XYZ file of C-alpha atoms in Angstrom:
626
model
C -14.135 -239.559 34.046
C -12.283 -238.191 30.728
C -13.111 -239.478 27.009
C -10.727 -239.069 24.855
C -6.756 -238.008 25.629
C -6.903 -234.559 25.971
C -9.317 -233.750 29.060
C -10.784 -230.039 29.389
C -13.446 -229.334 31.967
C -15.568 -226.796 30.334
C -15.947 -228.682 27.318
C -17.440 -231.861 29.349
C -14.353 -233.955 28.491
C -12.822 -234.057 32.252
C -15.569 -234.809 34.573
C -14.454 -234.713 38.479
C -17.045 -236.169 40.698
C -17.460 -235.157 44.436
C -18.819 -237.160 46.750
C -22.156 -236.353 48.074
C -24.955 -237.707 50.438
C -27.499 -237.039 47.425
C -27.704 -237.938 43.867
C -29.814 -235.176 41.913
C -31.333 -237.271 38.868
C -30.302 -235.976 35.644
C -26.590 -234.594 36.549
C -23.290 -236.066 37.242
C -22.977 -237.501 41.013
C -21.893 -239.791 43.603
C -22.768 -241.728 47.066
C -21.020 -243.994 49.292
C -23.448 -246.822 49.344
C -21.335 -249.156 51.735
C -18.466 -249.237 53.790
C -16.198 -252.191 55.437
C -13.045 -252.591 56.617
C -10.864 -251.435 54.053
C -13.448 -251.088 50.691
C -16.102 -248.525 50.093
C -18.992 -249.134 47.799
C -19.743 -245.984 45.915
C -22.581 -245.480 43.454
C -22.563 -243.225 40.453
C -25.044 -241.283 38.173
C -24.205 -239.996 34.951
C -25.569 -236.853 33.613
C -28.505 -237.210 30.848
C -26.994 -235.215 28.375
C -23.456 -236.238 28.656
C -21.171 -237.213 25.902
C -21.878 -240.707 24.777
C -18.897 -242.956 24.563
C -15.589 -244.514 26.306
C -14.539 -242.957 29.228
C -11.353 -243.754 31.090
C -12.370 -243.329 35.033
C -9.344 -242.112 37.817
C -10.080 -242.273 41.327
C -8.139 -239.866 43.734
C -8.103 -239.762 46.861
C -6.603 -237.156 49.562
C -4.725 -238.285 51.611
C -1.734 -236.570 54.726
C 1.132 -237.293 52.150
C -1.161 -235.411 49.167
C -3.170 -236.631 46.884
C -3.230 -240.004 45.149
C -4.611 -240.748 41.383
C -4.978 -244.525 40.448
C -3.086 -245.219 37.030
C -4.534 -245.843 33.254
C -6.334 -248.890 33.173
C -8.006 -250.391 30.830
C -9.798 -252.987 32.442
C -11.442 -250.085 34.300
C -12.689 -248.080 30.853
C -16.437 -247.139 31.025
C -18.871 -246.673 28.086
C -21.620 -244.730 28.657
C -24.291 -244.693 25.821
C -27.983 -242.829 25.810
C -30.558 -244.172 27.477
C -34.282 -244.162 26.282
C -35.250 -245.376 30.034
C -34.219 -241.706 31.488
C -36.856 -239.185 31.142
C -34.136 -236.672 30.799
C -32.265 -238.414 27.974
C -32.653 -236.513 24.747
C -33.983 -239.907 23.382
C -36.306 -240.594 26.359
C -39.266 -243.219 24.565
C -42.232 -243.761 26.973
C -43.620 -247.070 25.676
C -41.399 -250.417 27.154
C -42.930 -252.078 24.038
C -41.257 -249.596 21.621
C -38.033 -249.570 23.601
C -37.565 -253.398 23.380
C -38.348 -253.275 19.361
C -36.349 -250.402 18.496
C -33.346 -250.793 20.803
C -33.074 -254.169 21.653
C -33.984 -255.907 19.070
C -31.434 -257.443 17.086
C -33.084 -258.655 14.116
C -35.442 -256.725 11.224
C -37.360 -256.769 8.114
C -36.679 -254.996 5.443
C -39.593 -254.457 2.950
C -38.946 -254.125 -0.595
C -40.104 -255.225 -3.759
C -43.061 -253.200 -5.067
C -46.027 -251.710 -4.449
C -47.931 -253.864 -6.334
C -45.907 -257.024 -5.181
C -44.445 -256.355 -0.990
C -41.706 -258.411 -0.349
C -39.440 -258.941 2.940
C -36.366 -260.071 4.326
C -34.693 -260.377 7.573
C -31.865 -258.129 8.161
C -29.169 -259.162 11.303
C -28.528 -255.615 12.803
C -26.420 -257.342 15.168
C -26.033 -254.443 17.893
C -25.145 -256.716 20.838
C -22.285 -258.382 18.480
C -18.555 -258.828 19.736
C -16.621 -255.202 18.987
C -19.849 -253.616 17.127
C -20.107 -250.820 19.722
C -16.417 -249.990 19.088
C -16.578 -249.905 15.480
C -19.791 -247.708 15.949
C -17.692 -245.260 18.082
C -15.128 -245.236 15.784
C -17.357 -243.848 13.143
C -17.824 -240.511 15.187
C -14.044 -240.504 15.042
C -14.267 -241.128 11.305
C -16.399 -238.405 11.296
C -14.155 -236.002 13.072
C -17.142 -234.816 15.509
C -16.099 -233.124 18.200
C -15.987 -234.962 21.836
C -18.754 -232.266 22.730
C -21.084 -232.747 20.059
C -21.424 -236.534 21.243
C -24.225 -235.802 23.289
C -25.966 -234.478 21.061
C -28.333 -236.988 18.871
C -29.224 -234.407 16.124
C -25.623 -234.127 15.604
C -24.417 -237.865 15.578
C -27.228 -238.484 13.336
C -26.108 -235.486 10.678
C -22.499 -236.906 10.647
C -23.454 -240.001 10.865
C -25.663 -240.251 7.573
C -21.902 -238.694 5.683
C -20.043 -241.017 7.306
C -22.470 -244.412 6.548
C -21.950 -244.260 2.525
C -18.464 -243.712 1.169
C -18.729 -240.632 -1.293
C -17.070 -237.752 -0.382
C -14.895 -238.858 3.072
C -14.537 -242.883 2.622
C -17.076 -243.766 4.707
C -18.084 -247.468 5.555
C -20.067 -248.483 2.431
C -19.667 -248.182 -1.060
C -22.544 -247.798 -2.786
C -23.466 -249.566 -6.517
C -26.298 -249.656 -8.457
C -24.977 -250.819 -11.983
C -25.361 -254.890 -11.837
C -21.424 -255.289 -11.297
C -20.069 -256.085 -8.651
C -16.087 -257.177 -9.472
C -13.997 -256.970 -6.085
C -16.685 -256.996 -4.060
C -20.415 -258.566 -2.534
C -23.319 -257.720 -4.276
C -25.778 -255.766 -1.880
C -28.387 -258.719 -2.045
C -25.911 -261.327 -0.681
C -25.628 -259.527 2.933
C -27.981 -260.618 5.675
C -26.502 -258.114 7.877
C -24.788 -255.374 9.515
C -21.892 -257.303 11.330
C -19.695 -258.235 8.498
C -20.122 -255.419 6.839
C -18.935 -252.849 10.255
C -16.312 -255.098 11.236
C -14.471 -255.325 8.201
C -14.674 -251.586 8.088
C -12.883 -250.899 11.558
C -10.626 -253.416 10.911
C -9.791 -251.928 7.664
C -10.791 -248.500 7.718
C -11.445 -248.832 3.915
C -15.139 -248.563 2.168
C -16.495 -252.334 2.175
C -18.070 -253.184 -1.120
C -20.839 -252.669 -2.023
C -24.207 -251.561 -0.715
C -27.641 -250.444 -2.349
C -30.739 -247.569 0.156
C -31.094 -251.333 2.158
C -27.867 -251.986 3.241
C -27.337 -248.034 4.262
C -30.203 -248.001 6.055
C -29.675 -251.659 7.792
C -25.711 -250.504 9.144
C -27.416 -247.461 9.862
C -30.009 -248.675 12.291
C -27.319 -251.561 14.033
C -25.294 -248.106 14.650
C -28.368 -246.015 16.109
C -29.518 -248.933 18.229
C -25.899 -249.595 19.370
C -25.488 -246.004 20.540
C -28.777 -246.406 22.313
C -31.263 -244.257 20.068
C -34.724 -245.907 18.960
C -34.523 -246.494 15.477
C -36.360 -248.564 12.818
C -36.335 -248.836 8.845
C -38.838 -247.278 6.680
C -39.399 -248.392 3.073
C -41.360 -245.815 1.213
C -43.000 -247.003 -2.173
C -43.069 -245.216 -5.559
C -40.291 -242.988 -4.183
C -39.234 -239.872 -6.405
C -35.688 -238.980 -6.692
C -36.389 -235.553 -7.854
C -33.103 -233.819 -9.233
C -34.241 -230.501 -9.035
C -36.621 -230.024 -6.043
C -39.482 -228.973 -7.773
C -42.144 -231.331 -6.217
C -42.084 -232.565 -10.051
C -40.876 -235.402 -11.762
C -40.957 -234.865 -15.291
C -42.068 -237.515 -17.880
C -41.415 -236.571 -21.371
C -42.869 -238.323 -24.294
C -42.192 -238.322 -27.941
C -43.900 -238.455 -30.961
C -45.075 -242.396 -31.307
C -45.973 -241.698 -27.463
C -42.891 -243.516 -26.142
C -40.855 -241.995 -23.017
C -37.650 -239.627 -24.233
C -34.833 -241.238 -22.239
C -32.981 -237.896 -23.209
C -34.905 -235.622 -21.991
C -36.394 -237.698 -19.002
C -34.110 -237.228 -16.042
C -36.254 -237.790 -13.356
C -36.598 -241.278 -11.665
C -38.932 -243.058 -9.452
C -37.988 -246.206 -6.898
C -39.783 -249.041 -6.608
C -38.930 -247.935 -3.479
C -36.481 -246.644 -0.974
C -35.359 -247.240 2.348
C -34.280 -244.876 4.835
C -34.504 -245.337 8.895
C -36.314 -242.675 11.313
C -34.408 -241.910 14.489
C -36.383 -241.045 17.956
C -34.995 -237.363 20.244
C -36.190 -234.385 21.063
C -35.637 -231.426 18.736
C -34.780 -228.575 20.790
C -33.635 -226.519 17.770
C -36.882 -226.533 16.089
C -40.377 -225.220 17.376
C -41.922 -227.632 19.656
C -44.043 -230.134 18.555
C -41.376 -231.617 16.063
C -39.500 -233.716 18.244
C -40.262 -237.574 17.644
C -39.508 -239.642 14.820
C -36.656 -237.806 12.118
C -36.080 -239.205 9.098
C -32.296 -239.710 8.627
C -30.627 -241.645 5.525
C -27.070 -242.908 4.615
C -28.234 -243.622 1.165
C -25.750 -240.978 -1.179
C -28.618 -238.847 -3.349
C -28.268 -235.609 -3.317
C -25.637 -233.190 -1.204
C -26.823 -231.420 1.542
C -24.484 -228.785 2.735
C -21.750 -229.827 0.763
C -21.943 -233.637 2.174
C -23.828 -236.881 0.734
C -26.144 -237.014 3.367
C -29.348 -236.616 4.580
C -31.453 -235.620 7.566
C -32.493 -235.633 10.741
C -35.847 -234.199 9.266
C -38.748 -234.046 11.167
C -41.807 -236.093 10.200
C -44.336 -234.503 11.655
C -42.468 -231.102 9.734
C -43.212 -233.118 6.661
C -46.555 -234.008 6.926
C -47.446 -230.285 7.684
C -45.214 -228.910 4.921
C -43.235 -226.927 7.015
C -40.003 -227.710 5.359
C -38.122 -224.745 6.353
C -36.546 -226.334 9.249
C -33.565 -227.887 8.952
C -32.152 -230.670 8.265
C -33.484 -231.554 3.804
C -36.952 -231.784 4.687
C -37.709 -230.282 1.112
C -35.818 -233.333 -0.308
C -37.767 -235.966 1.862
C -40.757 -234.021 1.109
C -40.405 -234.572 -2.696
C -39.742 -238.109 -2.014
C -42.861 -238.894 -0.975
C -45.447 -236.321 -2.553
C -44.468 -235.603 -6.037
C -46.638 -235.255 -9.058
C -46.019 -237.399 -12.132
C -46.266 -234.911 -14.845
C -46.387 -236.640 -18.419
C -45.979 -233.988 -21.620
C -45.087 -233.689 -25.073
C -43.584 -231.410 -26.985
C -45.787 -230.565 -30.736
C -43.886 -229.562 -33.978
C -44.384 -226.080 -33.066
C -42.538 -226.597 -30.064
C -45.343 -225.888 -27.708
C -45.317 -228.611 -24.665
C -48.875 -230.350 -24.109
C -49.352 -231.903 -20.569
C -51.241 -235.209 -21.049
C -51.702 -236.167 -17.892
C -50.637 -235.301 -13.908
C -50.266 -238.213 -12.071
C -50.391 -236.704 -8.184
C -50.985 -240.127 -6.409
C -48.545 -242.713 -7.743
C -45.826 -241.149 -5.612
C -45.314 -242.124 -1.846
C -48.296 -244.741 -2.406
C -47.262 -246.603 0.675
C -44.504 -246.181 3.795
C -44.076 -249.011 6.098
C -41.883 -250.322 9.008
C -41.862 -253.255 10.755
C -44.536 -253.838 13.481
C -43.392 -253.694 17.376
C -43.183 -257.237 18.660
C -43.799 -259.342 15.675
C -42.856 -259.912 11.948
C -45.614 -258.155 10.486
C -46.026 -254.701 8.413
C -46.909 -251.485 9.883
C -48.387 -248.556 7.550
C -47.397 -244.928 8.441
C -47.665 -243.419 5.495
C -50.483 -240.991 7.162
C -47.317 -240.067 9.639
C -46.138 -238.655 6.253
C -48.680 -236.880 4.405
C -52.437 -236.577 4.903
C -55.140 -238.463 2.589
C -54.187 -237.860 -0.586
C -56.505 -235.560 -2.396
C -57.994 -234.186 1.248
C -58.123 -230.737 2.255
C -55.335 -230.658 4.639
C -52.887 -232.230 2.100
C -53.770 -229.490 -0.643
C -52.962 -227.097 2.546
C -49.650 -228.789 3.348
C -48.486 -228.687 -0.186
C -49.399 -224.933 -0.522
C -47.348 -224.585 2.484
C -44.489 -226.422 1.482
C -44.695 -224.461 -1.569
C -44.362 -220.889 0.427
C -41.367 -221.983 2.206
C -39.695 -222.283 -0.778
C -40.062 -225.860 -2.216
C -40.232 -225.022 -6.111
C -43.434 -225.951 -7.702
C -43.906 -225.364 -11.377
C -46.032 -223.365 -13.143
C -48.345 -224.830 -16.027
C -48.251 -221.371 -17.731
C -46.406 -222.181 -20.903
C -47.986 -225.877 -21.337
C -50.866 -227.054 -22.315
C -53.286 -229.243 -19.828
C -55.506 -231.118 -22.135
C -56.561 -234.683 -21.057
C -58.961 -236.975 -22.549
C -61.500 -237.319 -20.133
C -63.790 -240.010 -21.772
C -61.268 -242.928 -21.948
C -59.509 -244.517 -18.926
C -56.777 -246.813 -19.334
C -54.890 -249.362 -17.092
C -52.921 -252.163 -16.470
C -52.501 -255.223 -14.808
C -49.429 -257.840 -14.574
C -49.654 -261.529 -13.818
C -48.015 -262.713 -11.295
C -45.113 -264.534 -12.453
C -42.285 -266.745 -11.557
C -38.688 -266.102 -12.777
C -38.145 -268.435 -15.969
C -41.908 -268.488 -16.633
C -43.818 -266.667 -19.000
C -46.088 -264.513 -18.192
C -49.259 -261.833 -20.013
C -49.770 -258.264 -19.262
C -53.740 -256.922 -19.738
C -54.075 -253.683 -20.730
C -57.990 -252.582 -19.990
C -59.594 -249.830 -21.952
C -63.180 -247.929 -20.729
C -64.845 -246.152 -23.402
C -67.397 -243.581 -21.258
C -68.565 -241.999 -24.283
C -71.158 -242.386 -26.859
C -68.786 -242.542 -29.686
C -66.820 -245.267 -31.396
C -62.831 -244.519 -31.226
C -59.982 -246.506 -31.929
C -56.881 -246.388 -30.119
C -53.361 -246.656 -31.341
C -51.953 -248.854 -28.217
C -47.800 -249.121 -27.565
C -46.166 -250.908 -24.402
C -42.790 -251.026 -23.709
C -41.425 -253.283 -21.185
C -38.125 -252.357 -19.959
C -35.559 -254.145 -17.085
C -34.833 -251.647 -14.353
C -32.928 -251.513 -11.491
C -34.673 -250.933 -8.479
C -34.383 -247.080 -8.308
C -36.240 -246.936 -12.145
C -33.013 -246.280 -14.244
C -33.852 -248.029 -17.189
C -30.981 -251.056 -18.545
C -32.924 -251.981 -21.633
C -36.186 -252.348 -23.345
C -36.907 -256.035 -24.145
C -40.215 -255.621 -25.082
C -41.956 -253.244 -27.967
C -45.807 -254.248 -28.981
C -48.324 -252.057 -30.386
C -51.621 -253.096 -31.942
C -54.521 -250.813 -32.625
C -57.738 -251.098 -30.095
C -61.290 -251.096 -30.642
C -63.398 -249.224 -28.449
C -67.218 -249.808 -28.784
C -69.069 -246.747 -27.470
C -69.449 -246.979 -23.267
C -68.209 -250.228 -22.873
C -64.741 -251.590 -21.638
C -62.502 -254.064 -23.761
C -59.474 -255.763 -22.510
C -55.937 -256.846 -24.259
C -53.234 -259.392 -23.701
C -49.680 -259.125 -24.325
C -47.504 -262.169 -23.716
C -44.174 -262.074 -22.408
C -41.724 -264.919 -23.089
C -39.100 -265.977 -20.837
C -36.753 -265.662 -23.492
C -37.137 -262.316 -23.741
C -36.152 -261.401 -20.187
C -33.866 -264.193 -18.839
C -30.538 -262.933 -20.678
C -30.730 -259.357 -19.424
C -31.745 -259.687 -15.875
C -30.958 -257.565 -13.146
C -30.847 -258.044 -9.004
C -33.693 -258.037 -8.001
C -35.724 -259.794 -11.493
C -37.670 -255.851 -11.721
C -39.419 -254.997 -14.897
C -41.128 -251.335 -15.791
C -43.891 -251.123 -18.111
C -45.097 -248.019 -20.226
C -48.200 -248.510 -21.767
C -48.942 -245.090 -24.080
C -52.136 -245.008 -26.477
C -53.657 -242.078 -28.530
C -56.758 -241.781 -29.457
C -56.742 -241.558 -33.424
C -60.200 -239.527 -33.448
C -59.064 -236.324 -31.056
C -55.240 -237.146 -30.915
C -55.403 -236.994 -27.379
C -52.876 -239.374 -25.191
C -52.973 -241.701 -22.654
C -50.345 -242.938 -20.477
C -49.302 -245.035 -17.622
C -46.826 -247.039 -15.742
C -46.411 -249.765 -13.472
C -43.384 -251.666 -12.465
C -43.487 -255.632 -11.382
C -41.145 -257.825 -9.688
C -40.956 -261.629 -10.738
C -41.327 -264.227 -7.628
C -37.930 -265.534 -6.860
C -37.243 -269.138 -5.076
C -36.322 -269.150 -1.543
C -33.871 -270.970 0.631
C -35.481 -273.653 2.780
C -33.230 -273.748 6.374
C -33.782 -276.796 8.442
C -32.458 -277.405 12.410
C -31.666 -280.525 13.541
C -31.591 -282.359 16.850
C -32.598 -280.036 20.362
C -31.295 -276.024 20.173
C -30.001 -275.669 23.218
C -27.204 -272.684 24.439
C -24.154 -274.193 24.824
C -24.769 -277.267 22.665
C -23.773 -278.370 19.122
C -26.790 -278.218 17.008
C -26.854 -278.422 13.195
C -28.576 -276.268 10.932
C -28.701 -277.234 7.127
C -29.503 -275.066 3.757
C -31.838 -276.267 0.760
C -32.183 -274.746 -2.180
C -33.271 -276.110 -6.093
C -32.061 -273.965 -9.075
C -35.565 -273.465 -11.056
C -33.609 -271.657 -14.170
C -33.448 -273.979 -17.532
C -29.702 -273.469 -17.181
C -26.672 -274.018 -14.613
C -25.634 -272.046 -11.894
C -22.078 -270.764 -11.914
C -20.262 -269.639 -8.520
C -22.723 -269.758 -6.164
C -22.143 -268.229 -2.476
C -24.057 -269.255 0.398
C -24.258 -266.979 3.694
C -26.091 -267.797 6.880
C -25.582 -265.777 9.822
C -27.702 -265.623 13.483
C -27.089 -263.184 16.277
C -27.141 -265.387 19.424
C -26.642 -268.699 16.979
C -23.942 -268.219 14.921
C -21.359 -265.856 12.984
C -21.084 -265.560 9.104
C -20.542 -268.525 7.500
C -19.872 -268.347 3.861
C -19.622 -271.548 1.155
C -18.984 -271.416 -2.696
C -19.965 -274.125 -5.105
C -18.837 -274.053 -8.480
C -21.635 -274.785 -9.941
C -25.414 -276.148 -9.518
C -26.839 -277.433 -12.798
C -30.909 -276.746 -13.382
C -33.354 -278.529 -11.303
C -30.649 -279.750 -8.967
C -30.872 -279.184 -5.821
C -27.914 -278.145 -3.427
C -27.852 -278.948 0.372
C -25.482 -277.242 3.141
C -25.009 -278.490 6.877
C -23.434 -276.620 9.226
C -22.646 -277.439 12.764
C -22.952 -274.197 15.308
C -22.745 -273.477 19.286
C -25.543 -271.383 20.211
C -24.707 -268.540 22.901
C -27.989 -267.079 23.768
C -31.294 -268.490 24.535
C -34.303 -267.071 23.526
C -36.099 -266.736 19.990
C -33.504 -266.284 17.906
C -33.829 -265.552 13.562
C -31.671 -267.808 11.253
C -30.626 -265.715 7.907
C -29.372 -267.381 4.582
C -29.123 -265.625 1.097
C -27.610 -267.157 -1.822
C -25.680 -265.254 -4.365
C -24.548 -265.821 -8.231
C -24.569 -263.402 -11.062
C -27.563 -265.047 -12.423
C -29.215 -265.321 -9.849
C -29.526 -262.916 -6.773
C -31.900 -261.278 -3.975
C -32.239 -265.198 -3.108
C -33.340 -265.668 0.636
C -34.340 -267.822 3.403
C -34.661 -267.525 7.036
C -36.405 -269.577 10.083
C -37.320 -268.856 13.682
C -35.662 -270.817 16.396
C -36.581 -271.260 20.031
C -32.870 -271.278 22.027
C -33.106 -273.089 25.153
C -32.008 -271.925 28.465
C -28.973 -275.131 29.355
């Protein structure tokens, strides 16, 4: 067996195999199983750490005239991928549940919207697709790893999270976060990883464009594909911290409101990364499992955008001086919020540390069904407990930068809480925000009370403010009091972003000790969904017809609108544009399809305009066997 065109033996790129009457389990081997008249049955065992890939095989044979060596043929080419079955396979997963969910499934949920406001969507991963393990192979020769490293799943995963976003070596997907998307797909309108690889080994150019979901989802088709257990993680609240310092700093200015200046810092809504399953012979034992890897372009990590494998269980424990960024996924998910302000005498006051609004929630999608699985305690002990006051002290001694409070001041008003809530709302309806105040004291105070509502992109970068309000409070002596703010449609609908995400400030001071008090939340509006219909039996090999519904709920028309549905097992990509859909009209799409595969199978349909997007639908169907 040889991968690759230039075969060397002691680099595990020319493999000769002897015949032998034994095969030893774990190692490179062969047996004749059968024999008659002129053919011989032979059987074969690869070794459990061999390079992963397309190998061309040669049989030779001796014979009195000298030895013979059959000829290139492709017909005979072998690929030879890991296997989390073999107990000596660096990816070796004991539970046949987990195995079937995280490398044979085909089809997954993303979660994203907010922590206050979940949200999914199916993604198509798409593994078992026509030429999808060749264009994942061809990433490791994008990646210029060596034939020898491809055994190794620490190191496909390190090249592989470089070679998954485009910055820095034109890598499959380009990533955009700015609301244009000119010469391209917006990130919402994919429903999966096929396209998206495809048109990358056929073109070897970035495809356009992808936001932390669409990295993650090509990254997990690509995993699963190679044969490594893999699933997608969304973790809430998640702190992009430029600087390391387990800190994200929120600076306020005089009237209270956030300095967009000085305030570099940004939280997600949330963030998706994937977690692949080995063993971690390079690091102590015990953190093997689960390591976070992401193809999302944040910060460079030895000179690459990339990111990981870290090890969770590292994580949780703070011990972040094993490689590979496990300071930068620590600060992800266990930040502290720290809110100051700088007085006319320059001196910085800290109003408030915020240590719980980061990493509120991580989740993946449960084995065997549709549902949402919590692992956030995989990540980080109870917030507040002992042991997570330990980990952070120890993440702190191997060198994760935590700042000191020496030059501030910490003085917090104690005797008032504040907080927020948002009504739920639907996109093109109006909507109230009640800000709660609860007076603990005996005294009467009166609060000077300013919200700001702002449009965000997902990953808290701020587009605009659309909303000021302040108004003065009342606050009777230990006793709570409650305030409405209305927000119009009309103030939002002309700005909106992707995915219809709004981030509210709400700062008061309290005019009797001058004290502050601030908080955030952000809220996502409810967006209409795609209703997808089958007709007639589903059976494999059969026409069957699937159709599209959807009703524009805006108070104005729809301009070039794409539809996508896709299925693995139903059907590929099919994409329609209508010029336009005018409001409260509704538009309907049939499509006629061959299904392949039986079995429960996912139908996947987004719809895409620049008015409109992160618009989804999707339906189970039960494939017959013919």
């Amino acid at each position: 067996f040889s991968p690759g065109r230039y075969p060397q033996q002691n680099k595990g790129t020319y493999i000769p195999i002897l015949v032998d009457d034994v095969l030893k389990p774990g190692r490179w081997g062969a047996k004749i199983t059968h024999k008659e008249n002129n053919s011989v049955r032979m059987s074969i065992m690869s070794s459990a750490t061999c390079i992963v890939g397309k190998f061309r095989l040669y049989i030779a044979i001796w014979t009195p005239f000298g030895i013979l060596r059959t000829h290139r043929n492709p017909a005979t080419d072998t690929y030879i991928l890991f296997n989390p079955w073999c107990q000596e396979d660096a990816v070796y997963l004991d539970d046949e549940k987990e195995r079937e969910e995280y490398v044979l499934n085909d089809v997954g949920i993303v979660f994203h919207g907010n922590i206050n406001d979940i949200k999914l969507r199916s993604w198509s991963y798409g593994q078992f697709e026509e030429n999808i393990l060749d264009a994942c192979l061809f990433l490791m020769d994008k990646a210029e790893l060596e034939l020898s490293g491809r055994g190794n799943p620490i190191k496909i995963c390190r090249v592989a999270s470089a070679v998954i976003n485009s910055r820095d070596d034109n890598g499959v997907i380009a990533g955009s976060w700015d609301n244009t998307y000119t010469y391209g797909v917006a990130p919402s309108a994919w429903t999966g990883s096929v396209d998206i690889l495809l048109e990358y080994y056929s073109s070897k150019q970035p495809v356009r464009y992808g936001q932390c979901w669409v990295f993650a989802g090509v990254f997990n088709t690509f995993l699963r594909c190679l044969g490594i257990p893999a699933r997608l993680v969304t973790n809430y609240s998640s702190a992009h911290d430029n600087n390391a310092n387990l800190q994200l700093d929120f600076f306020l200015d005089d009237k209270g409101e956030v300095d967009t200046k000085l305030t570099k810092d940004s939280v997600w809504n949330y963030h998706c990364w994937n977690e692949a399953w080995m063993t971690r012979p390079d690091l102590p034992v015990g953190f093997g499992g689960w390591q976070v890897v992401d193809g999302t372009p944040q910060e460079t990590s030895d000179g690459m955008y990339r990111c990981g494998p870290a090890s969770v269980q590292a994580i949780k424990h703070g011990h972040v001086c094993f490689q590979f960024d496990a300071p930068f996924v620590y600060a992800e998910v266990n930040s502290d919020i720290v809110y100051s302000r700088r007085e006319k005498n320059g001196t910085q006051v800290i109003e408030k540390i915020d240590t719980t609004h980061i990493g509120q929630l991580i989740v993946t999608k449960e084995v065997g069904g549709d549902g949402m699985m919590e692992i956030t305690e995989e990540y980080k002990f109870q917030e507040g407990s002992e042991e997570e006051r330990l980990a952070l002290e120890t993440a702190v001694m191997y060198g994760v930068k935590k700042q000191t409070t020496q030059d501030t001041m910490y003085r917090p008003q104690t005797d008032v809480d504040m907080d927020f809530q948002v009504q739920k709302a639907v996109l093109g309806s109006d909507f109230k925000v009640t800000i709660t105040f609860r007076n603990k004291s005996h005294n009467y105070y009166t609060a000077t009370t300013y919200l700001s509502g702002n449009i965000v992109f997902y990953t808290g970068v701020t587009k605009n403010e659309f909303k000021k309000h302040s108004f003065s409070a009342k606050l009777e002596p230990s006793s709570s009091s409650a305030f409405d703010v209305v927000i119009k449609s009309s103030e939002y609908l002309s700005d909106l972003l992707d995915q219809a995400s709004f981030h509210f400030f709400v700062t008061a001071r309290i005019n009797e000790t001058g004290k502050t008090l601030a908080t955030q939340k952000a809220t996502v509006l409810e967006i209409p969904t795609l209703k997808i219909k089958t007709q007639g039996e589903t059976v494999a090999g059969k026409e069957m017809s699937v159709t599209v519904k959807f009703t524009n709920p805006l108070k104005k028309t729809l301009d070039n609108v794409t539809l996508r549905l896709e299925g693995p097992g139903v059907l590929r990509t099919m994409k329609k544009e209508f010029r336009q859909i005018p409001m409260n009209s509704t538009l309907i799409w049939e499509v006629k399809c061959i299904p392949e595969r039986p079995g429960l199978r996912k139908l996947i349909a987004s719809l895409n305009c620049d008015a409109l997007r992160h618009v989804y639908g999707e339906l189970n169907v039960q494939i017959q066997k013919p």
